[in-house]
């Protein structure tokens, strides 16, 4: 009996001991798992910390590489040697990623800058090709000034043109790896509203890389980047939905996309076929060249639905500059323009390499002209509005010592190759003339020296090629 009782107590002690042992083992397991989880969390946090620290380091490294080879970049200045290069680190695409502006001052024309950014998702450099004029021109009254916005959404840009006091304020943003400019105000410089929500940009010489060193030392929250990526995706989705709603047929959308992909600029507006008086009335300006224009010329003007900043060639063909465009003169080649389009709201595409700021006071005053444009209507054979040969030595050789037929009505033959020169006589449409010499005034205008009916004088080649009706 005693043996049975002892066995019973021993069994209870054994069970109790087993329970204690089991509880201890379970507790250690929980503690071990918790410790393991904490270790894993720390490892993840450490990994995320490394990622956060390298975002700015990567962008700084890429920006350094840009500065190392900056002389190889195109600043739309015909490759002029830069008297100085400067850079600035700014925030213009939100607070997450810093952008770099690089300023170049060519030898003989106004300075200009380019924008560079970093794509953390693709781990690559973003290099918008657009160039923005900055500084004060030696002549012509151009002045461009840029500052950062306090909300880090775009650059605040002011432009004063032509010495007339006409000014424009734009916001420059990065969109789809390109610079997008939005006009926020235009008018006379004296009436320009002040903006206290902007800051001056700190420019430093490219030999001083201290600003890039400071950038590399900063960290970025990974969650902020993820949030920005989601936001960008959402914005693009919204843009796509809006485009489908407002752009018309899918074919037209596809055509617009193809034109933009090829590097052409798509514009929305209205074509107007106007007389000399009609152009002046449209602009609300007076002709500064008394007697300088033929009053029965037909001007084919594309009036933009909304003024837009375009980066196009200068009249002297020495580079490009950005400016606000309200209308563009289209050149018609051999009656190729469909005059039935006059007054209609349409879309056209232009090549900025064939579009020029005026080098004189021709109509429309202060607005550019283009020698390459296309009406977009969604069809596979969209009508080429114009394709006129630019005035150059090759064209001059082709025209010289040939008979040409005047296509414009009442063309004035002048004493010298100038619209302000004295009129020798007036030629009617269909008159055949012999070209004995040429003079290239600008990429848009070439003069032909002719003999006609015993008299010698000059006429514009545009009256021969059909650009002037």
Short mmCIF file of C-alpha atoms in Angstrom, two decimals:
data_model
loop_
_atom_site.label_atom_id
_atom_site.label_comp_id
_atom_site.label_asym_id
_atom_site.label_seq_id
_atom_site.Cartn_x
_atom_site.Cartn_y
_atom_site.Cartn_z
CA UNK A 1 0.00 0.00 0.00
CA UNK A 2 2.80 2.40 0.88
CA UNK A 3 4.43 1.67 -2.44
CA UNK A 4 1.23 2.55 -4.25
CA UNK A 5 0.89 5.84 -2.32
CA UNK A 6 4.53 6.76 -3.00
CA UNK A 7 4.04 5.96 -6.66
CA UNK A 8 0.95 8.19 -6.69
CA UNK A 9 2.81 11.18 -5.22
CA UNK A 10 5.72 10.60 -7.48
CA UNK A 11 3.32 10.57 -10.44
CA UNK A 12 1.80 13.91 -9.36
CA UNK A 13 5.23 15.41 -8.96
CA UNK A 14 6.18 14.10 -12.36
CA UNK A 15 3.08 15.57 -13.96
CA UNK A 16 3.68 18.88 -12.20
CA UNK A 17 7.29 18.87 -13.26
CA UNK A 18 6.26 18.02 -16.81
CA UNK A 19 3.78 20.88 -16.87
CA UNK A 20 6.39 23.31 -15.58
CA UNK A 21 8.86 22.08 -18.13
CA UNK A 22 6.28 22.38 -20.92
CA UNK A 23 5.35 25.93 -19.90
CA UNK A 24 8.99 26.95 -19.73
CA UNK A 25 9.67 25.45 -23.13
CA UNK A 26 6.65 27.21 -24.63
CA UNK A 27 7.72 30.52 -23.07
CA UNK A 28 11.21 30.17 -24.44
CA UNK A 29 9.73 29.40 -27.86
CA UNK A 30 7.62 32.55 -27.74
CA UNK A 31 10.53 34.62 -26.54
CA UNK A 32 12.72 33.11 -29.23
CA UNK A 33 10.17 33.82 -31.95
CA UNK A 34 9.68 37.35 -30.67
CA UNK A 35 13.42 37.93 -30.61
CA UNK A 36 13.72 36.47 -34.09
CA UNK A 37 10.90 38.69 -35.32
CA UNK A 38 12.48 41.75 -33.74
CA UNK A 39 15.78 40.83 -35.35
CA UNK A 40 14.06 40.45 -38.72
CA UNK A 41 12.27 43.79 -38.27
CA UNK A 42 15.55 45.47 -37.41
CA UNK A 43 17.11 43.90 -40.49
CA UNK A 44 14.24 45.16 -42.66
CA UNK A 45 14.47 48.60 -41.07
CA UNK A 46 18.20 48.60 -41.62
CA UNK A 47 17.68 47.55 -45.22
CA UNK A 48 15.09 50.31 -45.73
CA UNK A 49 17.43 52.79 -44.05
CA UNK A 50 20.17 51.88 -46.50
CA UNK A 51 17.74 52.34 -49.39
CA UNK A 52 16.63 55.72 -48.07
CA UNK A 53 20.19 56.91 -47.66
CA UNK A 54 21.21 55.93 -51.20
CA UNK A 55 18.41 57.72 -53.08
CA UNK A 56 20.09 61.11 -52.85
CA UNK A 57 23.52 59.55 -53.17
CA UNK A 58 22.51 58.05 -56.50
CA UNK A 59 21.02 61.29 -57.80
CA UNK A 60 24.08 63.24 -56.65
CA UNK A 61 26.35 60.76 -58.41
CA UNK A 62 24.41 61.07 -61.69
CA UNK A 63 24.34 64.87 -61.43
CA UNK A 64 28.11 64.86 -60.90
CA UNK A 65 28.49 62.83 -64.09
CA UNK A 66 26.39 65.40 -65.97
CA UNK A 67 28.62 68.24 -64.82
CA UNK A 68 31.74 66.25 -65.75
CA UNK A 69 30.61 66.15 -69.39
CA UNK A 70 28.44 69.27 -69.53
CA UNK A 71 30.19 70.61 -72.65
CA UNK A 72 28.74 67.68 -74.62
CA UNK A 73 25.13 68.69 -73.88
CA UNK A 74 23.05 70.65 -76.39
CA UNK A 75 21.92 74.08 -75.18
CA UNK A 76 20.39 75.14 -78.53
CA UNK A 77 23.15 77.66 -79.16
CA UNK A 78 24.77 76.14 -82.25
CA UNK A 79 27.54 74.72 -80.09
CA UNK A 80 28.90 78.08 -78.94
CA UNK A 81 31.63 77.91 -76.32
CA UNK A 82 30.31 78.54 -72.82
CA UNK A 83 31.92 81.47 -71.02
CA UNK A 84 30.68 80.03 -67.76
CA UNK A 85 28.68 77.09 -66.41
CA UNK A 86 26.79 77.08 -63.12
CA UNK A 87 24.44 74.67 -61.41
CA UNK A 88 21.79 74.76 -58.70
CA UNK A 89 20.01 72.09 -56.65
CA UNK A 90 16.26 72.81 -56.45
CA UNK A 91 12.91 71.20 -55.64
CA UNK A 92 10.47 71.53 -58.54
CA UNK A 93 8.76 68.11 -58.64
CA UNK A 94 7.64 67.70 -55.04
CA UNK A 95 9.72 67.47 -51.89
CA UNK A 96 11.05 63.95 -52.41
CA UNK A 97 13.61 64.23 -55.19
CA UNK A 98 15.89 67.21 -55.84
CA UNK A 99 16.49 68.42 -59.39
CA UNK A 100 19.59 70.05 -60.84
CA UNK A 101 19.55 73.14 -63.08
CA UNK A 102 22.59 73.78 -65.26
CA UNK A 103 23.15 77.28 -66.66
CA UNK A 104 25.35 78.05 -69.66
CA UNK A 105 26.40 81.51 -70.83
CA UNK A 106 27.44 81.29 -74.49
CA UNK A 107 29.89 83.73 -76.03
CA UNK A 108 27.46 85.99 -77.90
CA UNK A 109 23.84 85.17 -77.01
CA UNK A 110 21.64 85.16 -73.93
CA UNK A 111 22.28 82.50 -71.30
CA UNK A 112 20.09 79.45 -70.94
CA UNK A 113 19.58 76.54 -68.57
CA UNK A 114 18.55 72.89 -68.67
CA UNK A 115 16.86 70.72 -66.05
CA UNK A 116 18.01 67.28 -64.86
CA UNK A 117 16.13 64.97 -62.52
CA UNK A 118 16.39 61.47 -61.05
CA UNK A 119 13.91 58.60 -61.38
CA UNK A 120 14.28 56.43 -58.24
CA UNK A 121 11.93 53.76 -59.58
CA UNK A 122 13.96 53.20 -62.73
CA UNK A 123 17.22 54.31 -61.10
CA UNK A 124 18.02 56.55 -64.06
CA UNK A 125 18.69 60.14 -65.04
CA UNK A 126 15.88 62.23 -66.56
CA UNK A 127 17.17 64.71 -69.17
CA UNK A 128 14.42 66.95 -70.62
CA UNK A 129 15.66 68.39 -73.93
CA UNK A 130 13.95 71.76 -73.50
CA UNK A 131 16.17 74.81 -72.98
CA UNK A 132 14.99 77.92 -71.09
CA UNK A 133 16.39 81.41 -71.69
CA UNK A 134 17.87 82.98 -68.55
CA UNK A 135 19.56 86.30 -67.89
CA UNK A 136 19.62 89.53 -69.87
CA UNK A 137 20.36 89.73 -73.59
CA UNK A 138 22.97 92.18 -74.78
CA UNK A 139 20.41 93.64 -77.17
CA UNK A 140 16.74 93.23 -77.94
CA UNK A 141 15.33 93.73 -74.45
CA UNK A 142 14.99 90.04 -73.50
CA UNK A 143 15.19 89.13 -69.83
CA UNK A 144 14.45 85.79 -68.22
CA UNK A 145 14.35 85.19 -64.47
CA UNK A 146 13.72 81.93 -62.60
CA UNK A 147 12.96 81.14 -58.93
CA UNK A 148 11.68 78.14 -57.00
CA UNK A 149 8.13 77.88 -55.67
CA UNK A 150 7.69 77.38 -51.93
CA UNK A 151 5.44 74.36 -52.54
CA UNK A 152 8.19 72.75 -54.68
CA UNK A 153 5.73 72.32 -57.55
CA UNK A 154 7.47 73.73 -60.59
CA UNK A 155 9.71 76.71 -61.25
CA UNK A 156 8.47 80.31 -61.24
CA UNK A 157 9.65 81.93 -64.49
CA UNK A 158 9.35 85.56 -65.63
CA UNK A 159 10.08 86.70 -69.17
CA UNK A 160 10.30 90.25 -70.51
CA UNK A 161 10.51 90.50 -74.30
CA UNK A 162 11.26 92.96 -77.11
CA UNK A 163 11.84 96.00 -74.91
CA UNK A 164 8.12 96.78 -75.11
CA UNK A 165 7.29 95.92 -71.53
CA UNK A 166 5.28 92.87 -72.62
CA UNK A 167 5.83 90.22 -69.96
CA UNK A 168 4.71 86.73 -69.10
CA UNK A 169 4.87 84.60 -65.96
CA UNK A 170 5.01 80.83 -66.35
CA UNK A 171 5.18 77.76 -64.17
CA UNK A 172 7.63 75.15 -65.45
CA UNK A 173 7.07 71.53 -64.42
CA UNK A 174 8.45 68.13 -65.33
CA UNK A 175 5.87 65.92 -67.03
CA UNK A 176 6.57 62.65 -68.86
CA UNK A 177 10.32 63.39 -68.84
CA UNK A 178 9.79 66.77 -70.55
CA UNK A 179 9.35 70.35 -69.38
CA UNK A 180 5.78 71.58 -69.42
CA UNK A 181 5.18 75.35 -69.28
CA UNK A 182 1.91 76.88 -68.13
CA UNK A 183 1.18 80.59 -68.47
CA UNK A 184 -0.15 82.01 -65.20
CA UNK A 185 -0.08 85.72 -66.09
CA UNK A 186 0.70 88.04 -69.01
CA UNK A 187 0.66 91.79 -69.48
CA UNK A 188 2.86 94.84 -69.05
CA UNK A 189 5.87 94.51 -66.78
CA UNK A 190 4.76 97.42 -64.57
CA UNK A 191 1.52 95.57 -63.80
CA UNK A 192 3.14 92.23 -62.99
CA UNK A 193 1.80 90.92 -59.66
CA UNK A 194 4.34 90.22 -56.93
CA UNK A 195 4.79 86.66 -55.73
CA UNK A 196 6.06 86.23 -52.18
CA UNK A 197 5.82 82.44 -52.34
CA UNK A 198 9.05 82.03 -54.28
CA UNK A 199 12.73 81.90 -53.39
CA UNK A 200 15.93 82.95 -55.10
CA UNK A 201 18.00 80.14 -56.60
CA UNK A 202 21.55 79.64 -55.38
CA UNK A 203 23.84 79.17 -58.39
CA UNK A 204 27.40 77.91 -57.95
CA UNK A 205 30.20 77.31 -60.43
CA UNK A 206 30.42 73.72 -61.66
CA UNK A 207 33.95 73.48 -60.26
CA UNK A 208 32.41 73.68 -56.77
CA UNK A 209 30.58 70.41 -56.07
CA UNK A 210 29.75 71.20 -52.42
CA UNK A 211 26.00 71.45 -53.14
CA UNK A 212 26.04 67.92 -54.55
CA UNK A 213 27.92 66.70 -51.49
CA UNK A 214 25.21 68.20 -49.29
CA UNK A 215 22.55 66.50 -51.41
CA UNK A 216 24.23 63.09 -51.04
CA UNK A 217 24.18 63.42 -47.25
CA UNK A 218 20.41 63.84 -47.06
CA UNK A 219 17.97 60.93 -46.63
CA UNK A 220 14.50 60.37 -48.03
CA UNK A 221 11.60 58.45 -46.51
CA UNK A 222 10.89 55.32 -48.58
CA UNK A 223 7.17 55.58 -47.77
CA UNK A 224 7.08 59.06 -49.31
CA UNK A 225 8.57 57.72 -52.52
CA UNK A 226 6.02 54.90 -52.64
CA UNK A 227 3.21 57.38 -52.02
CA UNK A 228 4.52 59.63 -54.80
CA UNK A 229 4.72 56.69 -57.21
CA UNK A 230 1.09 55.77 -56.50
CA UNK A 231 0.06 59.42 -56.85
CA UNK A 232 1.85 59.75 -60.19
CA UNK A 233 0.20 56.59 -61.47
CA UNK A 234 -3.19 57.92 -60.40
CA UNK A 235 -2.53 61.30 -62.05
CA UNK A 236 -1.50 59.65 -65.32
CA UNK A 237 -4.65 57.53 -65.20
CA UNK A 238 -6.76 60.65 -64.71
CA UNK A 239 -4.93 62.42 -67.53
CA UNK A 240 -5.61 59.46 -69.77
CA UNK A 241 -9.31 59.47 -68.90
CA UNK A 242 -9.58 63.21 -69.54
CA UNK A 243 -7.76 62.82 -72.83
CA UNK A 244 -10.19 60.17 -73.97
CA UNK A 245 -13.08 62.38 -73.01
CA UNK A 246 -11.92 65.60 -74.68
CA UNK A 247 -9.59 64.68 -77.53
CA UNK A 248 -12.12 63.26 -79.91
CA UNK A 249 -11.68 60.08 -81.89
CA UNK A 250 -9.13 57.42 -81.01
CA UNK A 251 -7.54 57.87 -84.43
CA UNK A 252 -6.90 61.54 -83.76
CA UNK A 253 -5.46 60.70 -80.34
CA UNK A 254 -3.16 58.13 -81.93
CA UNK A 255 -2.09 60.64 -84.57
CA UNK A 256 -1.37 63.30 -81.94
CA UNK A 257 0.68 60.79 -79.94
CA UNK A 258 2.64 59.82 -83.07
CA UNK A 259 3.37 63.46 -83.91
CA UNK A 260 4.58 64.19 -80.38
CA UNK A 261 6.68 61.02 -80.32
CA UNK A 262 8.41 62.16 -83.51
CA UNK A 263 9.42 65.38 -81.76
CA UNK A 264 6.82 67.70 -83.28
CA UNK A 265 4.71 70.06 -81.17
CA UNK A 266 0.93 69.74 -81.37
CA UNK A 267 -1.09 72.95 -81.03
CA UNK A 268 -4.81 73.68 -80.77
CA UNK A 269 -6.30 76.76 -82.36
CA UNK A 270 -7.97 78.37 -85.34
CA UNK A 271 -6.70 79.09 -88.86
CA UNK A 272 -7.53 82.54 -90.16
CA UNK A 273 -6.88 83.80 -93.69
CA UNK A 274 -6.52 87.56 -93.26
CA UNK A 275 -5.58 90.69 -95.15
CA UNK A 276 -2.93 93.12 -93.97
CA UNK A 277 -5.56 95.20 -92.15
CA UNK A 278 -7.08 92.03 -90.70
CA UNK A 279 -3.80 90.97 -89.08
CA UNK A 280 -3.28 94.40 -87.50
CA UNK A 281 -6.87 94.38 -86.23
CA UNK A 282 -6.39 90.87 -84.80
CA UNK A 283 -3.28 91.98 -82.91
CA UNK A 284 -4.69 95.36 -81.93
CA UNK A 285 -1.49 97.05 -83.07
CA UNK A 286 -0.40 99.69 -85.56
CA UNK A 287 2.04 99.08 -88.39
CA UNK A 288 5.46 100.51 -87.40
CA UNK A 289 6.55 100.35 -91.05
CA UNK A 290 4.64 103.02 -92.90
CA UNK A 291 4.13 101.78 -96.44
CA UNK A 292 6.23 98.71 -95.69
CA UNK A 293 3.64 96.05 -96.49
CA UNK A 294 1.57 95.12 -99.52
CA UNK A 295 -1.96 95.66 -98.27
CA UNK A 296 -3.62 92.97 -100.44
CA UNK A 297 -1.39 90.09 -99.32
CA UNK A 298 -3.15 87.10 -97.79
CA UNK A 299 -1.78 86.08 -94.40
CA UNK A 300 -2.50 82.56 -93.18
CA UNK A 301 -2.47 82.86 -89.39
CA UNK A 302 -2.89 80.06 -86.87
CA UNK A 303 -4.27 81.58 -83.66
CA UNK A 304 -3.58 79.41 -80.62
CA UNK A 305 -6.55 78.65 -78.36
CA UNK A 306 -4.33 79.54 -75.41
CA UNK A 307 -0.97 81.36 -75.53
CA UNK A 308 1.83 78.86 -75.16
CA UNK A 309 5.55 79.05 -74.51
CA UNK A 310 7.56 77.55 -77.38
CA UNK A 311 11.28 76.97 -77.68
CA UNK A 312 12.00 77.85 -81.32
CA UNK A 313 14.80 79.21 -83.48
CA UNK A 314 15.87 82.83 -83.41
CA UNK A 315 15.48 84.94 -86.53
CA UNK A 316 19.25 85.05 -87.06
CA UNK A 317 19.36 81.22 -86.90
CA UNK A 318 21.96 81.27 -84.12
CA UNK A 319 20.09 79.10 -81.68
CA UNK A 320 16.74 78.81 -79.94
CA UNK A 321 14.92 80.73 -77.23
CA UNK A 322 11.64 80.28 -75.41
CA UNK A 323 8.84 82.81 -75.55
CA UNK A 324 5.08 83.16 -75.35
CA UNK A 325 3.36 82.54 -78.69
CA UNK A 326 -0.18 83.71 -79.43
CA UNK A 327 -0.23 83.08 -83.17
CA UNK A 328 1.94 81.64 -85.94
CA UNK A 329 2.12 82.61 -89.57
CA UNK A 330 1.83 79.62 -91.89
CA UNK A 331 3.42 79.69 -95.32
CA UNK A 332 1.29 78.21 -98.10
CA UNK A 333 3.15 76.34 -100.82
CA UNK A 334 1.57 76.41 -104.29
CA UNK A 335 -1.93 76.77 -102.94
CA UNK A 336 -1.58 73.70 -100.72
CA UNK A 337 -3.59 75.21 -97.87
CA UNK A 338 -7.24 74.27 -97.70
CA UNK A 339 -8.89 77.64 -97.22
CA UNK A 340 -12.08 75.86 -96.15
CA UNK A 341 -10.30 75.30 -92.84
CA UNK A 342 -10.39 79.05 -92.22
CA UNK A 343 -12.32 79.86 -89.06
CA UNK A 344 -12.41 76.28 -87.82
CA UNK A 345 -10.94 75.05 -84.57
CA UNK A 346 -8.33 72.44 -85.47
CA UNK A 347 -5.08 70.90 -84.32
CA UNK A 348 -1.79 71.25 -86.14
CA UNK A 349 1.72 69.98 -85.53
CA UNK A 350 4.89 71.97 -86.16
CA UNK A 351 8.60 71.27 -86.23
CA UNK A 352 10.39 73.70 -83.90
CA UNK A 353 13.49 73.45 -86.09
CA UNK A 354 11.48 75.00 -88.94
CA UNK A 355 9.79 77.66 -86.82
CA UNK A 356 11.44 81.06 -86.28
CA UNK A 357 11.05 84.19 -84.24
CA UNK A 358 10.90 87.23 -86.54
CA UNK A 359 14.09 89.13 -87.31
CA UNK A 360 12.14 92.23 -88.34
CA UNK A 361 8.75 93.88 -87.93
CA UNK A 362 6.87 91.71 -90.40
CA UNK A 363 3.29 90.62 -89.74
CA UNK A 364 2.11 89.33 -87.39
CA UNK A 365 4.22 91.65 -85.26
CA UNK A 366 6.50 89.86 -82.81
CA UNK A 367 5.03 86.44 -83.59
CA UNK A 368 6.85 83.53 -85.26
CA UNK A 369 6.37 81.88 -88.61
CA UNK A 370 6.81 78.25 -89.58
CA UNK A 371 7.94 76.51 -92.74
CA UNK A 372 6.58 73.11 -91.73
CA UNK A 373 3.12 72.40 -90.36
CA UNK A 374 0.46 69.75 -90.66
CA UNK A 375 -3.29 69.75 -90.04
CA UNK A 376 -4.26 66.82 -87.81
CA UNK A 377 -7.67 65.30 -88.49
CA UNK A 378 -7.16 61.64 -87.62
CA UNK A 379 -6.81 60.50 -91.23
CA UNK A 380 -3.79 58.64 -92.59
CA UNK A 381 -3.21 61.35 -95.16
CA UNK A 382 -3.50 64.42 -92.98
CA UNK A 383 -2.90 67.49 -95.07
CA UNK A 384 0.51 69.05 -94.98
CA UNK A 385 -0.27 72.74 -94.62
CA UNK A 386 3.15 73.80 -95.78
CA UNK A 387 6.57 72.48 -96.55
CA UNK A 388 8.60 75.38 -97.82
CA UNK A 389 12.32 75.19 -98.39
CA UNK A 390 14.20 77.33 -95.85
CA UNK A 391 16.14 80.24 -97.29
CA UNK A 392 19.72 79.02 -97.53
CA UNK A 393 22.63 78.88 -99.97
CA UNK A 394 21.32 75.70 -101.59
CA UNK A 395 17.99 77.34 -102.43
CA UNK A 396 19.76 80.51 -103.58
CA UNK A 397 21.87 78.54 -106.08
CA UNK A 398 18.79 76.73 -107.38
CA UNK A 399 16.87 79.96 -108.01
CA UNK A 400 19.70 82.11 -109.36
CA UNK A 401 19.86 82.53 -113.18
CA UNK A 402 16.41 81.01 -113.72
CA UNK A 403 13.03 82.21 -114.94
CA UNK A 404 10.42 82.34 -112.17
CA UNK A 405 6.70 83.09 -112.15
CA UNK A 406 5.22 85.54 -109.66
CA UNK A 407 2.27 83.98 -107.82
CA UNK A 408 1.30 86.81 -105.47
CA UNK A 409 -1.01 89.61 -106.56
CA UNK A 410 0.41 93.10 -106.99
CA UNK A 411 3.99 92.29 -105.97
CA UNK A 412 6.13 95.35 -105.34
CA UNK A 413 9.55 95.29 -107.01
CA UNK A 414 11.82 97.35 -104.78
CA UNK A 415 15.02 99.27 -105.29
CA UNK A 416 16.85 97.34 -102.52
CA UNK A 417 16.26 93.99 -100.72
CA UNK A 418 14.17 95.58 -97.99
CA UNK A 419 10.45 96.01 -97.39
CA UNK A 420 11.08 99.66 -96.59
CA UNK A 421 12.93 100.34 -99.83
CA UNK A 422 11.42 102.45 -102.60
CA UNK A 423 9.01 100.70 -105.00
CA UNK A 424 10.27 100.54 -108.59
CA UNK A 425 7.10 99.05 -110.05
CA UNK A 426 4.30 96.59 -109.28
CA UNK A 427 4.11 93.11 -110.84
CA UNK A 428 0.89 91.18 -111.40
CA UNK A 429 0.32 87.51 -110.63
CA UNK A 430 1.56 85.31 -113.49
CA UNK A 431 4.39 87.66 -114.49
CA UNK A 432 7.57 85.82 -115.56
CA UNK A 433 10.83 87.30 -114.26
CA UNK A 434 14.52 86.41 -114.57
CA UNK A 435 16.46 86.06 -111.29
CA UNK A 436 20.01 87.41 -111.61
CA UNK A 437 21.01 87.36 -107.93
CA UNK A 438 19.75 86.53 -104.43
CA UNK A 439 20.06 87.89 -100.91
CA UNK A 440 19.24 85.82 -97.79
CA UNK A 441 17.77 88.10 -95.12
CA UNK A 442 16.73 85.33 -92.70
CA UNK A 443 15.82 81.62 -92.77
CA UNK A 444 12.29 82.73 -93.62
CA UNK A 445 13.01 85.35 -96.26
CA UNK A 446 15.16 85.46 -99.34
CA UNK A 447 15.18 88.32 -101.85
CA UNK A 448 15.54 87.82 -105.58
CA UNK A 449 17.15 90.44 -107.80
CA UNK A 450 15.30 90.44 -111.10
CA UNK A 451 15.23 92.01 -114.53
CA UNK A 452 11.80 92.84 -115.85
CA UNK A 453 10.80 95.02 -118.76
CA UNK A 454 14.11 96.87 -118.77
CA UNK A 455 14.08 97.55 -115.02
CA UNK A 456 16.12 95.95 -112.22
CA UNK A 457 14.90 95.51 -108.66
CA UNK A 458 14.22 93.09 -105.81
CA UNK A 459 11.20 90.96 -104.90
CA UNK A 460 10.66 88.55 -102.03
CA UNK A 461 11.03 84.88 -102.93
CA UNK A 462 7.83 84.31 -100.95
CA UNK A 463 5.93 85.98 -103.78
CA UNK A 464 7.36 83.33 -106.12
CA UNK A 465 7.06 80.15 -104.06
CA UNK A 466 3.42 80.77 -103.17
CA UNK A 467 3.87 81.67 -99.50
CA UNK A 468 2.20 85.02 -100.21
CA UNK A 469 -1.04 84.84 -102.16
#
